[in-house]
Amino acid sequence: MRPGMIDAAWLPPEAWRAVGSRRIRVTGSGLLVDTVAGELRRACERFGGEVVRGSGGPPCDLEMSLDGDAGLGAEGYELTGDDTRTVLRAARPHGLLYGMFHLLRSDDAPATGAFRPAVSRRMLDHWDNVDVHPVMGQVERGYAGGSLFWRAGEPRRDLARITAYARLLAACGINAVALNNVNVHATEARLLTDRLGEVAEPAEVFRRYGIRTHLAVSFAAPVLHGLSTADPLDRRVRDWWDGVTADVYAAIPDFGGYVVKADSEGQPGPFTYGRSHADGANLLADVLAPHGGVVHWRAFVYNHRQDWRDRSVDRARAAFDHFTPHDGTFRDNVVLQVKHGPIDFQPREPVSPLIAAMPATRVGAEFQITQEYTGQQRHVCYLAPMWSELLRGEQGPAIAEFAAEFVAVANVGDDPFWTGHPLAQANLYAFGRLAWDPGLEPAAVLDEWAGLTFPRGPRRLYDTLHAIMDGSWRAYEKYTAPLGVGFMVRPGDHYGPDVDGYEYTPWGTYHHADRDGAGVDRTVATGTGCAGLYPKPWSKIYESPDDCPDELALFFHHLPYGHVLQSGSTVIQHIYDTHFAGAREAAEMRERWAGVAGLVPAATHERVRELLDEQVRSAEEWRDQINSYFFRKSGVPDAEGRRIY
Ligand code: GCU
């Protein structure tokens, strides 16, 4: 790739060929309709088609109009037609935008039918800092270079790149972004006030692609700006937020709202003033409501200074215990943003019990596209199969049944491939698509992504991508922490194995391995009671070591090494077998990738090839550390006599 070039990701020029060679009529007016017409015009200039605006005149082979049925909602669309003529109807401009991208991914055989998203907000949270943070850098947990929005304290103003980004997001259905880190430091707090222009500028670009811009704010913002208190029930505090919020809307009329991480990992919150999280969230909801904004209030509240000796405290219950007493007391424009699992984005966790326990609250489920705990965009780890299991409820309550919206931490940066690992682009694409339709098959989403990203490739290329990516999350799971116990990562940067790295720390993430067994007893009978927080039948299933899914066995139970799992294997033998298998699968991925040289752009092939070397190395390191650790603890040899150190 030439210096300064940016990868086209899932919208290379070729992806527009089928649409761009048609005669297209676009009727309707307004910003989004202009965007649609502009995009199509560019494609037609390249591929010989034509765009006409307005009604009347001879029929075109693609007709787009805003006379769709109101039942299609604000973003839905309807496709009808045959081989020669396609009609795309929407009730609102957003529908035309999404319908246009539908035509791209279905190429020259557009599906017919009515399509509308499962939820109205599909959002990305960027954890971008304005200043370079001394520990976390420009993007917290970012593995794809610098921020798209700021560099070393200054706005980047790279509107061409933001435009390309907004187009990619719209093409997979994202309609909301928060620009800055949920950990709001002093400089970032000024984005709300004297640095608001740095938000307004990208917001204008996003608006053209149907995306509303949100901002992460500090609960202590009034204090940071000179007030003596941030008490949510203090009149002066409310007035301050009122005034600031009015200014935000004057600059960004379609501003989405605030994202707040309060009383969490050192961030300020209502607890400082003896107030509840409902008091805190409702204050911001009230000031946003007249402008049509929402507050995303994160439920990631737990004691990060706990005593590891005290086994009665369980981080997995913390959010449930904090928030369920407040169900029904949050304003309608509060979204309680809950991480999908009860701990923290591990490769395997049960669904957070909180998600199913707030029937009178608008819940947003939060996922992590950035691969903090899943290989940091150095490992291939296609996350759609994990998300799909969680959404559909294969091992717990179905998130899709309970969540009113979906949010995810973004994985992009100023890396020429956007995501560091070129194949990690698929995770961003897949999140958008699953947020639109949680029922989609992960392999079908991969087909879409691969077909758009590498158009008109030979079947062998797509088969290889499936062979590498479909099972990559499970491969990652196999060579890292076993049976759902989680967090055997190096403290701080969270890359690579360190079995006891967090075991004697205040963070609440333990495995309790000893010479007899491993895992955390979260049962009601003898443990922390976390298993009992789930609706039936899950509370019963998790409570019993015989019924609990193997993948979650050590999440809910402390089990002897000789305990026989449902698979028929013992805990210790499962650990050995999966670790040998996982590392082998990583090596197979590398071999497979070697076989598609010449079928993808050379720069893409080379980048993935280099990263697969690191993945194989890291997987072997994981395998050997985990196996040696458990062999030394248990003294039980591998039944197959393989090499353990
Ligand atoms: C994780 C992550 C932090 C982040 C936090 C959050 O703990 O390591 O960097 O701030 O999640 O979601 O707020």
Short mmCIF file of C-alpha atoms in Angstrom, two decimals, residues 317 320 350-353 356-357 393 395-398 402 521-549 552 555-557:
data_model
loop_
_atom_site.label_atom_id
_atom_site.label_comp_id
_atom_site.label_asym_id
_atom_site.label_seq_id
_atom_site.Cartn_x
_atom_site.Cartn_y
_atom_site.Cartn_z
CA ARG A 317 -22.90 -9.49 40.97
CA PHE A 320 -26.95 -6.31 39.42
CA PRO A 350 -22.33 -15.76 30.70
CA VAL A 351 -24.75 -12.95 29.85
CA SER A 352 -24.82 -10.26 32.52
CA PRO A 353 -27.67 -11.09 34.92
CA ALA A 356 -32.64 -9.63 32.09
CA ALA A 357 -33.46 -7.97 35.41
CA GLY A 393 -29.37 -16.87 24.13
CA GLN A 395 -26.21 -20.42 26.95
CA GLY A 396 -28.29 -17.92 28.90
CA PRO A 397 -31.03 -15.31 28.58
CA ALA A 398 -31.14 -13.97 24.99
CA PHE A 402 -34.11 -7.79 26.61
CA ASP A 521 -17.95 -20.84 43.37
CA ARG A 522 -20.82 -18.60 42.35
CA THR A 523 -23.57 -20.98 43.38
CA VAL A 524 -26.37 -20.09 45.75
CA ALA A 525 -25.73 -23.19 47.86
CA THR A 526 -22.10 -22.59 48.77
CA GLY A 527 -20.82 -19.60 46.82
CA THR A 528 -21.52 -15.95 46.06
CA GLY A 529 -25.07 -16.54 44.84
CA CYS A 530 -24.47 -15.07 41.40
CA ALA A 531 -26.02 -18.12 39.69
CA GLY A 532 -29.29 -17.33 41.47
CA LEU A 533 -29.56 -13.88 39.89
CA TYR A 534 -30.68 -15.33 36.56
CA PRO A 535 -34.23 -16.03 35.49
CA LYS A 536 -35.30 -19.66 35.35
CA PRO A 537 -34.29 -22.04 33.89
CA TRP A 538 -30.81 -20.50 33.81
CA SER A 539 -30.45 -20.06 37.59
CA LYS A 540 -31.09 -23.77 37.98
CA ILE A 541 -28.84 -24.76 35.10
CA TYR A 542 -25.91 -22.68 36.30
CA GLU A 543 -26.32 -23.82 39.92
CA SER A 544 -25.65 -27.45 39.06
CA PRO A 545 -22.16 -28.47 37.94
CA ASP A 546 -23.78 -31.31 36.01
CA ASP A 547 -26.05 -29.02 33.98
CA CYS A 548 -23.93 -25.88 33.65
CA PRO A 549 -22.57 -25.60 30.08
CA LEU A 552 -18.97 -21.76 31.82
CA PHE A 555 -17.14 -19.35 35.89
CA PHE A 556 -19.85 -20.73 38.18
CA HIS A 557 -18.09 -23.54 40.02
#
